[in-house]
Amino acid sequence: MTIDPIPPFVEDVGTNFAYLDPQTKRSIRRAILKAVAIPGYQVPFDSREMPMPPGWGTGGLQVTASLLTPDDTLKVIDQGTDDATNAITIRAFFSKVSGVPMTERTESATIIQTRHRIPETPLNENQILVLQVPQPEPFRRLIPSEKETRKIHALGNYGLMSVMLYENIARLGRVAIAYDYPVRVHDRYLASPSPIPTFDNPKLDNSPALAIFGAGREKRIYAIPPFTKVRSLEFDDYTFTTQSWEARCSLCGSSHTYLEQIGQGDKGSTRYVCSDTYYCKSHAHADEQR
Amino acid sequence: MPVEMENRGPSAGNDQDFYRPLLEVNGVTRLYLNGLGCRDISFVVHPGEVVGIVGESGSGKSTLLSCISGRATIDKGSVIYDMEGVGPKNIFEMSEVERERLALTEWGIIHQNPRDGVRMDVSAGGNIGERQMSLGLRHYGKIRQQAGDWLEKVEIDLDRIDDTPKAFSGGMQQRLQIARNLVTHPRLVFMDEPTGGLDISVQARIVDLLRALVRELGLAVIIVTHDLPMVRLLADRLLVMQRGTIIEEGLTDQVLDDPHHPYTQLLVSSLPRA
Ligand SMILES: Nc1ncnc2c1ncn2[C@@H]1O[C@H](COP(=O)(O)OP(=O)(O)OP(=O)(O)O)[C@@H](O)[C@H]1O
Ligand SMILES: [Mg+2]
């Protein structure tokens, strides 16, 4: 991984390039480097106020701001679409403070900031995926104490998470975790993949793109370096499964993407569309060409 | 290793592993700022042996137990444990990670209050399965099967397997705590007043259960208790503590039937004659 020098200034706006001052960027980059060096480990960082409310992905925002150079092309998605309010606001922000080109094309982006989804288009080694994370600690709901959870990670004793899976199977016959399904990174740290659907978990495994997770409120950064083993927790006899649908996307006809239900059709039938709107558009186009 | 040699106890001259103590406590001292705690405690526990610790309230029994099980630091002394496949190691020279790992693989801890040793919002089955999952067992069916077997062993109805212990009686919770600890067949179990908060009739049942399991599994046990009749049933050897030190030590029957120290005589005089 090469890291470009920190650009100081946007000439025509007269402020620091990408909002953060070089000092802050350097400290965030240091946290990122550490995170890359220890896959899945939550590195504390000095989270700053951003001109957006917390809950809008200020962690991801700071990661992106610290990485961005004038040569980058940015894609921002929320719930799989580039047109959601959150995505539009973040895009407008980076447009103003950096002037870098924005794109919807997954293939053209060098940095993709997202929450809730990983694009359907396979990523490549020139891309960085930045995920906005509300809660970086996979044990937080089970164990409120930070001291306790740090100890669990230090010991690498993740039996308690398996107990949670066990409880799911005992009560419901299966593991009923649809989002934020915990993963073991590089056979070591247990990490929260952020609120992506289980459907997206396999995309993290051995991905050519670097994934960086930023949690602003919780002041943590963690990473999955390129080509890193990422395993969703499972039992030998109850293996990890992702969401799947009987239906196809009613717009592009795709049967292999993450689908969202949209209202009822005319005759009371349920319709589904791709949640990744860019992929859906380009896929529909490809179908037309065939 | 010089440390191990230094700390060899009386049986050090015997080369046969068979006679080597499982746990060797040498001059352990832990004093609180107020001067209370435990002072210069030495004793050994052999594989499969049950050692009882009795003494008045405040004599330092719990302090000692948390020291020798690595849950509290000590001011002085050493605690040498004979690790499976490794040999004797001073637990205070291990890293915290090593010590926790050792506790997970070879030890069990039964607390007086089940709340300290049982997860109250996890089902009975999940409670029993936790250690196995922590040790890497990844087969739901096997984990559940063994949880069921252990419920049976500790006399809890199998149809309670998916209930949380919140709804269990105190005695059931304690039996669950025992199952949760013993499922992975530890070699040494630390118990602090395991029948402390329970009714007499419930206590008797737990004692019977412990007796059977200790024999069946060949467990070494260090058990702290106020309950002399229980200690007579369970313990091979007895340590009597007063004001932070051991004042008398011997085979259980010997100590109880022919106590030497005046304090022990006082303690035993409260016992109904056997
Ligand atoms: N954290 C502490 N700080 C100061 N003193 C303490 C602390 N913990 C215990 N003590 C004191 O040290 C002495 C030994 O306590 P310990 O709990 O080991 O006794 P015990 O023999 O287990 O008593 P009991 O039979 O009542 O459980 C007591 O006088 C107690 O009040
Ligand atoms: Mg006590």
Coordinates of C-alpha atoms and ligand atoms in Angstrom, one line a residue:
Chain A
M1 CA 0.0 0.0 0.0
T2 CA 1.4 3.4 -0.9
I3 CA 0.2 6.5 0.9
D4 CA 0.2 9.7 -1.0
P5 CA 1.5 12.8 0.7
I6 CA -1.0 15.0 2.5
P7 CA -2.2 17.8 0.2
P8 CA -2.2 21.1 2.2
F9 CA -4.6 23.4 0.5
V10 CA -7.5 23.9 -1.9
E11 CA -6.3 26.9 -3.8
D12 CA -9.6 28.3 -4.9
V13 CA -11.4 27.8 -1.6
G14 CA -8.4 28.8 0.5
T15 CA -8.9 26.2 3.2
N16 CA -7.2 22.9 4.1
F17 CA -7.7 20.3 1.4
A18 CA -10.5 18.0 2.5
Y19 CA -11.4 20.0 5.6
L20 CA -9.0 18.5 8.1
D21 CA -5.7 20.3 8.9
P22 CA -2.5 18.3 8.1
Q23 CA -1.8 17.7 11.7
T24 CA -5.2 15.9 12.3
K25 CA -4.8 14.0 9.0
R26 CA -1.4 12.8 10.1
S27 CA -2.8 11.5 13.4
I28 CA -5.7 9.8 11.7
R29 CA -3.4 8.3 9.2
R30 CA -1.2 6.9 11.9
A31 CA -4.3 5.2 13.4
I32 CA -5.1 3.8 10.0
L33 CA -1.6 2.4 9.5
K34 CA -1.8 0.8 12.9
A35 CA -5.2 -0.6 12.0
V36 CA -3.9 -2.1 8.8
A37 CA -0.9 -3.6 10.6
I38 CA -3.2 -5.3 13.2
P39 CA -6.2 -6.5 11.1
G40 CA -9.5 -6.3 12.9
Y41 CA -8.0 -4.5 16.0
Q42 CA -9.9 -1.4 17.1
V43 CA -7.4 1.4 17.2
P44 CA -8.4 4.4 19.4
F45 CA -8.1 7.7 17.6
D46 CA -8.6 11.4 18.4
S47 CA -12.0 11.8 16.8
R48 CA -12.8 15.4 15.8
E49 CA -15.9 17.5 15.5
M50 CA -17.1 17.4 11.9
P51 CA -19.6 19.8 10.4
M52 CA -22.2 17.1 10.5
P53 CA -24.2 15.5 13.3
P54 CA -22.8 12.4 14.8
G55 CA -24.7 9.4 13.5
W56 CA -24.1 10.8 10.0
G57 CA -20.9 8.9 9.7
T58 CA -18.4 11.3 11.2
G59 CA -16.0 8.4 11.7
G60 CA -16.1 7.5 8.0
L61 CA -16.0 11.1 7.1
Q62 CA -12.7 11.7 9.0
V63 CA -11.1 8.5 7.5
T64 CA -12.1 9.7 4.0
A65 CA -10.9 13.3 4.7
S66 CA -7.5 12.0 5.8
L67 CA -7.0 9.8 2.8
L68 CA -8.3 12.0 0.1
T69 CA -5.8 13.5 -2.5
P70 CA -6.6 15.6 -5.6
D71 CA -6.1 12.5 -7.7
D72 CA -8.9 10.6 -6.1
T73 CA -12.4 10.0 -7.3
L74 CA -15.0 9.6 -4.6
K75 CA -18.2 7.5 -4.5
V76 CA -20.6 7.9 -1.5
I77 CA -23.5 5.5 -0.9
D78 CA -26.1 5.1 1.8
Q79 CA -28.2 2.0 1.9
G80 CA -26.8 1.0 -1.4
T81 CA -27.9 4.2 -3.2
D82 CA -26.0 7.2 -4.2
D83 CA -29.1 9.4 -4.0
A84 CA -30.0 9.1 -0.3
T85 CA -29.9 12.3 1.7
N86 CA -26.9 11.2 3.7
A87 CA -24.9 10.3 0.6
I88 CA -25.8 13.6 -1.1
T89 CA -24.8 15.7 1.9
I90 CA -21.5 13.9 2.3
R91 CA -20.8 14.2 -1.4
A92 CA -21.6 17.9 -1.4
F93 CA -19.3 18.4 1.6
F94 CA -16.3 16.7 0.0
S95 CA -17.0 18.4 -3.3
K96 CA -16.8 21.7 -1.6
V97 CA -13.8 21.1 0.6
S98 CA -11.6 19.1 -1.8
G99 CA -12.9 19.6 -5.3
V100 CA -12.2 15.9 -6.2
P101 CA -14.5 14.4 -8.8
M102 CA -17.5 12.4 -7.6
T103 CA -18.8 9.3 -9.3
E104 CA -21.6 6.8 -9.1
R105 CA -19.6 4.3 -11.1
T106 CA -18.2 1.8 -8.6
E107 CA -15.4 0.9 -11.1
S108 CA -14.2 4.5 -11.4
A109 CA -14.0 5.3 -7.7
T110 CA -10.7 5.2 -5.8
I111 CA -12.4 5.7 -2.5
I112 CA -15.9 4.5 -1.7
Q113 CA -17.5 5.7 1.5
T114 CA -20.5 3.7 2.6
R115 CA -22.8 2.6 5.3
H116 CA -25.1 -0.4 5.2
R117 CA -23.8 -1.9 1.9
I118 CA -20.7 -3.1 0.1
P119 CA -21.2 -2.5 -3.7
E120 CA -22.2 -5.5 -5.8
T121 CA -19.5 -4.7 -8.4
P122 CA -16.3 -6.5 -7.3
L123 CA -13.7 -4.1 -5.9
N124 CA -10.1 -3.9 -7.0
E125 CA -6.7 -3.3 -5.4
N126 CA -6.7 0.4 -6.3
Q127 CA -9.8 1.0 -4.2
I128 CA -10.4 1.8 -0.6
L129 CA -13.7 1.0 1.0
V130 CA -14.5 3.4 4.0
L131 CA -17.3 2.1 6.2
Q132 CA -19.2 4.3 8.7
V133 CA -19.6 2.4 11.9
P134 CA -22.0 3.3 14.7
Q135 CA -20.7 0.6 17.1
P136 CA -17.3 -0.9 16.5
E137 CA -17.4 -3.3 19.5
P138 CA -19.1 -6.6 18.6
F139 CA -19.5 -7.4 22.3
R140 CA -20.9 -4.1 23.4
R141 CA -24.5 -5.2 23.7
L142 CA -23.4 -8.2 25.8
I143 CA -20.7 -6.5 27.8
P144 CA -21.0 -2.8 28.6
S145 CA -17.6 -2.5 30.2
E146 CA -14.8 -1.4 27.9
K147 CA -12.2 -2.9 30.2
E148 CA -13.9 -6.3 30.0
T149 CA -14.2 -6.2 26.2
R150 CA -10.5 -5.2 25.8
K151 CA -9.6 -8.1 27.9
I152 CA -11.6 -10.5 25.7
H153 CA -9.9 -9.3 22.6
A154 CA -6.5 -9.5 24.3
L155 CA -7.1 -13.1 25.3
G156 CA -8.8 -13.9 22.0
N157 CA -11.4 -15.8 23.9
Y158 CA -14.5 -15.4 21.8
G159 CA -16.5 -18.2 23.3
L160 CA -19.2 -15.8 24.5
M161 CA -20.0 -14.8 20.9
S162 CA -20.4 -18.5 20.0
V163 CA -22.7 -18.8 23.0
M164 CA -24.9 -16.1 21.4
L165 CA -25.0 -18.1 18.2
Y166 CA -25.8 -21.2 20.2
E167 CA -28.7 -19.3 21.9
N168 CA -30.1 -18.3 18.5
I169 CA -30.1 -21.8 17.2
A170 CA -31.5 -23.3 20.5
R171 CA -34.4 -20.8 20.4
L172 CA -35.0 -20.2 16.8
G173 CA -33.5 -23.1 15.0
R174 CA -31.0 -20.9 13.2
V175 CA -28.7 -17.9 13.7
A176 CA -31.0 -15.0 13.2
I177 CA -28.6 -12.1 12.8
A178 CA -29.3 -10.3 9.6
Y179 CA -26.9 -7.3 9.9
D180 CA -23.6 -6.6 11.6
Y181 CA -22.8 -10.4 11.8
P182 CA -19.5 -10.8 13.6
V183 CA -16.4 -11.8 11.7
R184 CA -13.1 -13.2 12.7
V185 CA -10.4 -11.3 10.9
H186 CA -7.1 -13.0 9.9
D187 CA -7.9 -15.8 12.5
R188 CA -7.4 -13.3 15.3
Y189 CA -9.6 -10.4 16.2
L190 CA -13.3 -10.6 16.3
A191 CA -14.8 -7.5 14.5
S192 CA -18.1 -6.0 13.7
P193 CA -18.4 -5.6 9.9
S194 CA -20.7 -2.5 10.6
P195 CA -24.4 -2.8 9.8
I196 CA -24.0 -4.4 6.4
P197 CA -26.3 -7.4 5.7
T198 CA -24.9 -10.9 6.1
F199 CA -25.2 -10.9 2.4
D200 CA -22.2 -8.6 2.2
N201 CA -20.0 -10.5 4.7
P202 CA -18.4 -12.8 2.1
K203 CA -17.3 -9.8 0.1
L204 CA -14.9 -8.9 2.9
D205 CA -13.1 -12.2 2.6
N206 CA -9.9 -12.0 0.6
S207 CA -11.0 -8.7 -1.0
P208 CA -8.4 -6.9 -3.1
A209 CA -9.6 -3.6 -1.7
L210 CA -8.5 -2.2 1.6
A211 CA -11.5 -1.8 4.0
I212 CA -11.3 0.9 6.7
F213 CA -13.9 1.2 9.4
G214 CA -14.4 4.5 11.2
A215 CA -16.5 5.0 14.3
G216 CA -16.6 8.7 15.1
R217 CA -18.6 8.7 18.3
E218 CA -16.8 5.7 19.7
K219 CA -13.4 7.1 18.5
R220 CA -12.2 3.8 16.9
I221 CA -10.7 2.9 13.6
Y222 CA -10.1 -0.7 12.4
A223 CA -9.2 -2.2 9.1
I224 CA -9.3 -5.3 6.9
P225 CA -6.2 -5.1 4.7
P226 CA -6.4 -6.4 1.1
F227 CA -6.4 -10.2 0.7
T228 CA -7.2 -10.9 4.3
K229 CA -9.1 -13.9 5.5
V230 CA -12.4 -12.9 7.0
R231 CA -14.7 -15.6 8.4
S232 CA -18.2 -15.2 9.7
L233 CA -18.7 -17.1 12.9
E234 CA -20.5 -20.4 12.5
F235 CA -20.8 -24.0 13.8
D236 CA -19.7 -27.0 11.8
D237 CA -23.3 -28.2 11.7
Y238 CA -24.9 -24.8 11.4
T239 CA -22.8 -23.0 8.8
F240 CA -23.0 -19.3 8.0
T241 CA -25.7 -18.5 5.5
T242 CA -26.5 -15.2 3.7
Q243 CA -29.8 -13.8 2.7
S244 CA -31.3 -15.1 -0.5
W245 CA -34.5 -14.4 -2.4
E246 CA -36.9 -16.4 -4.5
A247 CA -37.5 -13.3 -6.5
R248 CA -35.4 -11.4 -9.0
C249 CA -34.9 -7.6 -9.3
S250 CA -38.0 -6.3 -11.0
L251 CA -35.9 -3.6 -12.7
C252 CA -32.8 -5.4 -13.9
G253 CA -33.8 -9.0 -13.5
S254 CA -30.8 -9.8 -11.3
S255 CA -31.0 -12.9 -9.2
H256 CA -27.6 -12.6 -7.4
T257 CA -27.8 -9.2 -5.7
Y258 CA -29.1 -8.0 -2.4
L259 CA -32.8 -7.1 -3.0
E260 CA -35.1 -4.7 -1.2
Q261 CA -38.8 -5.1 -1.0
I262 CA -40.7 -2.1 -2.4
G263 CA -44.4 -1.8 -1.8
Q264 CA -47.0 -4.1 -3.2
G265 CA -47.6 -4.5 -6.9
D266 CA -51.0 -4.0 -8.6
K267 CA -52.2 -7.5 -7.8
G268 CA -51.0 -7.5 -4.3
S269 CA -47.7 -9.2 -5.2
T270 CA -44.5 -8.1 -3.6
R271 CA -41.8 -6.5 -5.8
Y272 CA -38.1 -6.5 -5.2
V273 CA -35.3 -4.2 -6.6
C274 CA -31.6 -4.2 -6.2
S275 CA -30.5 -2.1 -3.2
D276 CA -27.3 -1.2 -5.1
T277 CA -28.9 1.3 -7.5
Y278 CA -25.7 1.9 -9.6
Y279 CA -25.2 -1.8 -10.1
C280 CA -28.9 -2.2 -11.0
K281 CA -28.7 0.5 -13.6
S282 CA -25.6 -0.8 -15.2
H283 CA -26.8 -4.4 -15.0
A284 CA -30.1 -3.5 -16.7
H285 CA -28.1 -1.8 -19.4
A286 CA -25.9 -4.8 -19.9
D287 CA -29.0 -6.9 -20.3
E288 CA -30.4 -4.6 -23.0
Q289 CA -27.1 -5.0 -24.9
R290 CA -27.4 -8.7 -24.9
Chain B
M1 CA 14.6 -23.4 35.1
P2 CA 16.0 -21.9 38.3
V3 CA 12.6 -20.6 39.6
E4 CA 11.0 -24.0 39.5
M5 CA 13.9 -25.7 41.2
E6 CA 14.0 -23.1 43.9
N7 CA 10.3 -23.6 44.7
R8 CA 10.3 -27.3 44.8
G9 CA 8.7 -28.5 48.0
P10 CA 9.4 -31.5 50.1
S11 CA 8.6 -34.0 47.3
A12 CA 11.2 -32.4 45.0
G13 CA 13.6 -35.3 45.7
N14 CA 11.1 -37.7 44.1
D15 CA 11.7 -37.8 40.4
Q16 CA 8.5 -39.7 39.6
D17 CA 5.9 -37.3 38.1
F18 CA 3.2 -39.3 39.8
Y19 CA 4.1 -38.0 43.2
R20 CA 4.6 -34.5 42.1
P21 CA 2.1 -32.0 43.7
L22 CA -0.4 -30.5 41.3
L23 CA -0.3 -27.2 43.2
E24 CA 2.4 -25.9 45.5
V25 CA 1.7 -22.7 47.5
N26 CA 4.9 -21.3 49.0
G27 CA 4.9 -18.4 51.5
V28 CA 2.0 -16.6 49.9
T29 CA 1.3 -13.3 51.5
R30 CA -1.3 -10.7 50.5
L31 CA -2.1 -7.9 52.9
Y32 CA -4.6 -5.2 52.5
L33 CA -3.7 -1.6 53.5
N34 CA -5.4 -2.3 56.9
G35 CA -3.0 -5.1 57.6
L36 CA -5.6 -7.9 57.1
G37 CA -5.4 -10.6 54.4
C38 CA -3.3 -13.8 54.5
R39 CA 0.3 -14.2 55.6
D40 CA 3.0 -16.7 54.7
I41 CA 0.8 -19.5 53.6
S42 CA 2.4 -22.7 52.3
F43 CA 0.7 -26.0 51.4
V44 CA 0.5 -28.5 48.6
V45 CA -2.4 -30.2 46.8
H46 CA -1.8 -33.5 45.0
P47 CA -3.6 -34.7 41.9
G48 CA -7.1 -35.9 42.9
E49 CA -6.8 -34.6 46.4
V50 CA -9.5 -32.6 48.2
V51 CA -8.1 -30.0 50.5
G52 CA -10.5 -28.1 52.9
I53 CA -9.9 -24.7 54.3
V54 CA -11.8 -23.7 57.4
G55 CA -11.6 -20.9 59.8
E56 CA -13.6 -18.0 61.3
S57 CA -15.1 -15.2 59.2
G58 CA -12.4 -12.8 58.2
S59 CA -9.5 -15.2 58.7
G60 CA -8.4 -14.7 55.1
K61 CA -9.8 -17.8 53.3
S62 CA -11.3 -16.0 50.4
T63 CA -8.3 -13.8 50.0
L64 CA -6.0 -16.9 49.9
L65 CA -8.3 -18.6 47.4
S66 CA -8.3 -15.7 45.0
C67 CA -4.5 -15.4 45.3
I68 CA -3.8 -19.1 44.5
S69 CA -6.3 -19.1 41.6
G70 CA -4.5 -16.2 40.1
R71 CA -7.4 -13.7 40.5
A72 CA -5.5 -11.5 42.9
T73 CA -1.9 -10.4 43.0
I74 CA 0.3 -11.4 45.9
D75 CA 2.9 -9.4 47.9
K76 CA 5.2 -12.4 48.4
G77 CA 5.6 -16.0 47.7
S78 CA 4.9 -18.2 44.7
V79 CA 2.2 -20.6 43.4
I80 CA 3.5 -23.4 41.3
Y81 CA 1.1 -25.3 39.2
D82 CA 2.0 -28.5 37.4
M83 CA 0.6 -27.8 33.9
E84 CA -0.5 -30.6 31.7
G85 CA 2.2 -31.5 29.2
V86 CA 4.4 -28.5 30.4
G87 CA 5.3 -29.2 34.0
P88 CA 5.4 -26.9 37.1
K89 CA 5.1 -23.2 36.5
N90 CA 4.8 -20.2 38.8
I91 CA 1.5 -18.8 37.9
F92 CA 2.7 -15.3 38.8
E93 CA 5.5 -15.5 36.3
M94 CA 3.0 -16.2 33.5
S95 CA 1.5 -13.4 31.3
E96 CA -2.1 -12.7 32.1
V97 CA -3.0 -14.3 28.8
E98 CA -1.2 -17.5 29.7
R99 CA -2.8 -17.5 33.2
E100 CA -6.3 -17.0 31.8
R101 CA -5.7 -19.8 29.3
L102 CA -4.6 -22.1 32.1
A103 CA -7.7 -21.3 34.1
L104 CA -9.8 -22.0 31.1
T105 CA -8.2 -25.3 30.2
E106 CA -7.3 -26.8 33.6
W107 CA -9.1 -25.1 36.4
G108 CA -12.7 -24.5 37.6
I109 CA -14.0 -21.9 40.0
I110 CA -17.2 -22.3 41.9
H111 CA -18.3 -19.1 43.6
Q112 CA -20.6 -18.9 46.6
N113 CA -23.0 -16.7 44.8
P114 CA -24.1 -18.4 41.5
R115 CA -24.5 -14.9 40.0
D116 CA -20.7 -14.6 40.0
G117 CA -20.2 -17.8 38.1
V118 CA -23.3 -18.3 35.9
R119 CA -24.6 -16.1 33.1
M120 CA -28.1 -15.3 34.3
D121 CA -29.4 -14.2 30.9
V122 CA -28.0 -17.2 28.9
S123 CA -29.8 -20.5 28.8
A124 CA -28.7 -23.4 30.9
G125 CA -27.4 -25.1 27.8
G126 CA -25.5 -22.1 26.7
N127 CA -24.0 -21.7 30.2
I128 CA -22.7 -25.3 30.1
G129 CA -21.5 -25.0 26.5
E130 CA -19.5 -21.8 27.0
R131 CA -16.2 -23.3 28.1
Q132 CA -16.2 -25.8 25.3
M133 CA -16.9 -23.1 22.8
S134 CA -14.1 -21.0 24.3
L135 CA -11.9 -24.0 23.8
G136 CA -12.8 -24.2 20.2
L137 CA -15.6 -26.8 20.0
R138 CA -17.6 -25.8 16.9
H139 CA -20.3 -28.4 16.7
Y140 CA -23.7 -27.3 17.9
G141 CA -25.0 -30.8 18.1
K142 CA -22.1 -32.1 20.3
I143 CA -22.2 -29.0 22.5
R144 CA -25.9 -29.5 23.1
Q145 CA -25.6 -33.2 23.7
Q146 CA -23.0 -32.7 26.3
A147 CA -25.0 -29.9 27.9
G148 CA -27.9 -32.3 28.2
D149 CA -25.6 -35.0 29.7
W150 CA -24.4 -32.6 32.3
L151 CA -27.8 -31.3 33.2
E152 CA -28.6 -35.0 33.9
K153 CA -25.5 -35.4 36.0
V154 CA -26.3 -32.4 38.2
E155 CA -30.0 -33.5 38.3
I156 CA -31.6 -30.7 36.4
D157 CA -34.5 -31.7 34.2
L158 CA -33.5 -31.9 30.5
D159 CA -36.5 -29.8 29.5
R160 CA -35.0 -26.8 31.3
I161 CA -32.0 -26.8 28.9
D162 CA -33.3 -23.7 27.1
D163 CA -34.4 -21.8 30.2
T164 CA -32.3 -19.1 31.7
P165 CA -31.1 -19.7 35.3
K166 CA -32.9 -16.5 36.4
A167 CA -36.0 -18.7 37.0
F168 CA -34.0 -21.5 38.8
S169 CA -33.9 -22.1 42.5
G170 CA -30.7 -21.3 44.3
G171 CA -29.8 -24.9 44.5
M172 CA -30.4 -25.4 40.8
Q173 CA -28.3 -22.4 40.0
Q174 CA -25.5 -23.8 42.0
R175 CA -25.7 -27.2 40.3
L176 CA -25.6 -25.4 37.0
Q177 CA -22.5 -23.6 38.1
I178 CA -20.9 -26.9 38.9
A179 CA -21.9 -28.4 35.5
R180 CA -20.6 -25.3 33.7
N181 CA -17.2 -25.7 35.3
L182 CA -16.8 -29.5 35.1
V183 CA -18.0 -30.0 31.6
T184 CA -14.4 -29.6 30.3
H185 CA -12.9 -31.9 32.9
P186 CA -10.7 -29.4 34.8
R187 CA -7.9 -30.9 36.9
L188 CA -8.2 -28.5 39.8
V189 CA -11.3 -26.8 41.1
F190 CA -11.4 -23.9 43.5
M191 CA -14.6 -23.6 45.6
D192 CA -15.5 -20.7 47.9
E193 CA -18.4 -21.7 50.2
P194 CA -20.2 -23.6 47.4
T195 CA -23.2 -24.2 49.7
G196 CA -23.0 -20.9 51.5
G197 CA -26.4 -19.3 50.7
L198 CA -28.5 -22.5 50.5
D199 CA -31.0 -24.3 52.8
I200 CA -29.7 -27.2 54.8
S201 CA -31.6 -29.8 52.7
V202 CA -30.4 -28.2 49.5
Q203 CA -26.8 -28.1 50.8
A204 CA -26.9 -31.9 51.5
R205 CA -27.8 -32.6 48.0
I206 CA -25.0 -30.4 46.6
V207 CA -22.5 -32.1 48.9
D208 CA -23.6 -35.5 47.7
L209 CA -23.3 -34.4 44.1
L210 CA -19.8 -32.9 44.6
R211 CA -18.7 -36.1 46.4
A212 CA -19.8 -38.2 43.5
L213 CA -18.4 -35.9 40.8
V214 CA -15.0 -35.5 42.6
R215 CA -14.6 -39.3 42.7
E216 CA -15.9 -39.9 39.2
L217 CA -13.6 -37.2 37.6
G218 CA -10.6 -37.6 39.9
L219 CA -10.7 -33.9 40.6
A220 CA -8.3 -32.1 42.8
V221 CA -10.3 -29.5 44.9
I222 CA -9.5 -26.7 47.2
I223 CA -12.7 -25.9 49.1
V224 CA -13.3 -23.1 51.5
T225 CA -16.2 -23.5 53.9
H226 CA -17.7 -22.9 57.3
D227 CA -19.4 -26.2 57.1
L228 CA -17.5 -28.8 59.1
P229 CA -19.8 -31.7 58.5
M230 CA -19.4 -31.1 54.8
V231 CA -15.7 -30.8 55.0
R232 CA -15.6 -34.2 56.8
L233 CA -17.5 -35.8 53.9
L234 CA -15.5 -34.1 51.2
A235 CA -12.0 -33.2 52.2
D236 CA -9.0 -35.5 52.5
R237 CA -6.9 -32.9 54.2
L238 CA -7.8 -29.8 56.2
L239 CA -6.2 -26.5 56.8
V240 CA -7.4 -24.3 59.7
M241 CA -6.9 -20.6 59.3
Q242 CA -7.0 -17.9 61.9
R243 CA -6.1 -14.2 61.5
G244 CA -4.5 -14.7 58.1
T245 CA -2.3 -17.7 58.8
I246 CA -2.6 -21.5 58.9
I247 CA -2.6 -22.6 62.5
E248 CA -3.3 -26.3 62.0
E249 CA -3.1 -28.8 59.2
G250 CA -3.6 -32.5 58.8
L251 CA -5.8 -35.3 57.6
T252 CA -9.4 -34.2 58.0
D253 CA -10.5 -36.9 60.5
Q254 CA -7.3 -36.3 62.5
V255 CA -7.8 -32.6 62.7
L256 CA -11.5 -32.9 63.5
D257 CA -11.2 -35.8 66.0
D258 CA -8.0 -34.7 67.7
P259 CA -7.5 -31.0 67.3
H260 CA -4.3 -29.6 68.8
H261 CA -4.6 -25.9 68.5
P262 CA -7.0 -24.3 71.0
Y263 CA -8.7 -22.4 68.3
T264 CA -9.4 -25.6 66.3
Q265 CA -10.6 -27.3 69.6
L266 CA -13.1 -24.4 69.9
L267 CA -14.2 -24.7 66.3
V268 CA -14.6 -28.5 66.6
S269 CA -16.5 -28.3 69.9
S270 CA -19.4 -26.8 68.1
L271 CA -19.6 -30.0 66.0
P272 CA -22.0 -32.8 67.0
R273 CA -19.9 -35.8 68.0
A274 CA -19.5 -38.2 65.2
Ligands
LIG1 N1 -10.4 -5.4 49.7 C1 -10.1 -5.4 51.0 N2 -9.6 -4.3 51.6 C2 -9.4 -4.4 52.9 N3 -9.6 -5.4 53.7 C3 -10.2 -6.5 53.2 C4 -10.5 -6.6 51.8 N4 -11.0 -7.8 51.5 C5 -11.1 -8.4 52.7 N5 -10.6 -7.7 53.7 C6 -10.4 -8.1 55.0 O1 -9.4 -9.1 55.1 C7 -9.8 -10.1 56.0 C8 -9.9 -11.4 55.3 O2 -10.9 -11.4 54.4 P1 -11.5 -12.7 53.6 O3 -12.6 -12.3 52.8 O4 -10.3 -13.3 53.0 O5 -12.0 -13.6 54.8 P2 -12.7 -15.0 54.8 O6 -12.0 -15.9 55.7 O7 -13.0 -15.4 53.5 O8 -14.1 -14.5 55.6 P3 -15.6 -15.1 55.4 O9 -15.6 -16.4 56.1 O10 -16.4 -14.1 56.1 O11 -15.8 -15.2 53.9 C9 -11.2 -9.7 56.6 O12 -11.0 -9.1 57.8 C10 -11.7 -8.7 55.6 O13 -12.5 -7.7 56.2
MG2 MG -14.8 -15.6 52.3

